[in-house]
Structures are given as C-alpha cells and as structure tokens.
Coordinates of C-alpha atoms in Angstrom, one line a residue:
X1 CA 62.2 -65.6 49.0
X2 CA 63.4 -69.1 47.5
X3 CA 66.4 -69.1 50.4
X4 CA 64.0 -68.1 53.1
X5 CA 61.9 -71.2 52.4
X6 CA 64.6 -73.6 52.2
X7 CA 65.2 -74.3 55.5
X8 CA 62.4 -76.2 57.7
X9 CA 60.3 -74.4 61.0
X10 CA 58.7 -75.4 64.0
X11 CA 55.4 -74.4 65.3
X12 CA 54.7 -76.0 67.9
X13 CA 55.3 -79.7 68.1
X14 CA 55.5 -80.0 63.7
X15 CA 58.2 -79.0 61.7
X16 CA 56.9 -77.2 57.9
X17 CA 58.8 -77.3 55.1
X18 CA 57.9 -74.2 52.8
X19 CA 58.8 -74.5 48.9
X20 CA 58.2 -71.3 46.8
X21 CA 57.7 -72.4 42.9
X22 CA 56.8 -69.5 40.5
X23 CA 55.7 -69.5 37.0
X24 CA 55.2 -67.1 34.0
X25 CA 53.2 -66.6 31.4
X26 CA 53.5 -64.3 28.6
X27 CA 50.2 -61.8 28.3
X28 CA 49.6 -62.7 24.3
X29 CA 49.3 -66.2 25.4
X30 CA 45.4 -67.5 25.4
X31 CA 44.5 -64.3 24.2
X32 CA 45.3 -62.0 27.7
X33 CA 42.0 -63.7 29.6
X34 CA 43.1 -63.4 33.3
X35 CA 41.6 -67.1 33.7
X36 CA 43.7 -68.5 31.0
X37 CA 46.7 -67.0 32.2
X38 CA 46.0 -68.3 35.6
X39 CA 45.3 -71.4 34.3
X40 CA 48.2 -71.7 32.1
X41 CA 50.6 -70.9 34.8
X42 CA 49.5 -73.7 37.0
X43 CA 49.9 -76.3 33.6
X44 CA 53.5 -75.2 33.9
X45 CA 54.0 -75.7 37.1
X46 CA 52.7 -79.3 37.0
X47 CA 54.7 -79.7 33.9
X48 CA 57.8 -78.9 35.5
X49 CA 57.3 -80.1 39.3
X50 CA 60.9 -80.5 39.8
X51 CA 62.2 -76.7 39.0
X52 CA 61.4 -73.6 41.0
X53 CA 60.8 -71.1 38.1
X54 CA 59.3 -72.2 35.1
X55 CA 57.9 -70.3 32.1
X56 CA 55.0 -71.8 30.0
X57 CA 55.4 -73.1 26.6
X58 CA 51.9 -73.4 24.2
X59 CA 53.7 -77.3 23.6
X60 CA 52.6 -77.8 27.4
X61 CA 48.8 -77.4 26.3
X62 CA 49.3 -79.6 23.3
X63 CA 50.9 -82.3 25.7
X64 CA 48.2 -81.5 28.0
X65 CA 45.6 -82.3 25.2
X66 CA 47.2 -85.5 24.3
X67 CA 47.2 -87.3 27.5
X68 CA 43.5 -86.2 28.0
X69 CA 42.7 -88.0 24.8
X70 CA 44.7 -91.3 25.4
X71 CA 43.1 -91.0 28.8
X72 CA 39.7 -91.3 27.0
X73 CA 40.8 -94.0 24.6
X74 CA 41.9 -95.6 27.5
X75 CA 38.3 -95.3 29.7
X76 CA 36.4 -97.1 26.6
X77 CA 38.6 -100.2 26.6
X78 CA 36.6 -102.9 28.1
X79 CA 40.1 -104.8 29.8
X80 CA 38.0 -107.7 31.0
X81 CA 37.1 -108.5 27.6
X82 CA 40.5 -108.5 26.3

C-alpha cells in the first residue's frame, strides 16, 4: 500500500499525491474503549508526522497533557501588561 501511494496521479487537470500513515495501539491501553483507542492512534500519528508507521506510547498522552497546560498558563498572561 505505502509503494502504491508514493508516486503522484492525475485526474483530470490536478495531480494528487496520496500518503498512507498507519498507527497502532495496544488493546490494554485506555482501558480497550473503542473511542480511546481511536483517539489514541490519531495522538500518535500527530506525534510522529514525519514516519509512516507509528505505535503509541502512554508518554505521548503525558506530553499531550503538558502542552495543554502551558497552553492555559499561557492564555491567562495579560502580555500587554507585561
């Protein structure tokens, strides 16, 4: 599937570029809720945007957490004031 989708189509007058990234996740993680898994996938393929297969890793929620909280720290600083 990757090699299919490395080379670039026409249809009609555009040219599409396919990329196939996959991602895994193993079943104990987030307790085996379909969502969760779902969503867990999709945090490790936006934590790893530059590799084609990537598994998930419970640090990549932690980090996740993290950056929402300095992101909130960040949203109460009045910048004008300092």
């Amino acid at each position: 599937i990757i090699r299919s989708t490395l080379k670039p189509f026409n249809v009609g007058n555009c040219t599409l570029e396919v990329s196939a990234r996959a991602s895994y996740v193993n079943c104990d993680e987030e307790l085996g809720q379909f969502d969760n898994l779902i969503t867990c996938a999709f945090l490790a393929l936006d934590s790893q945007p530059n590799r084609s297969v990537c598994a998930y890793q419970q640090q990549m929620q932690i980090t996740k957490l993290e950056q929402q909280a300095r992101l909130a720290e960040l949203a109460h600083i009045d910048f004008r004031s300092e």
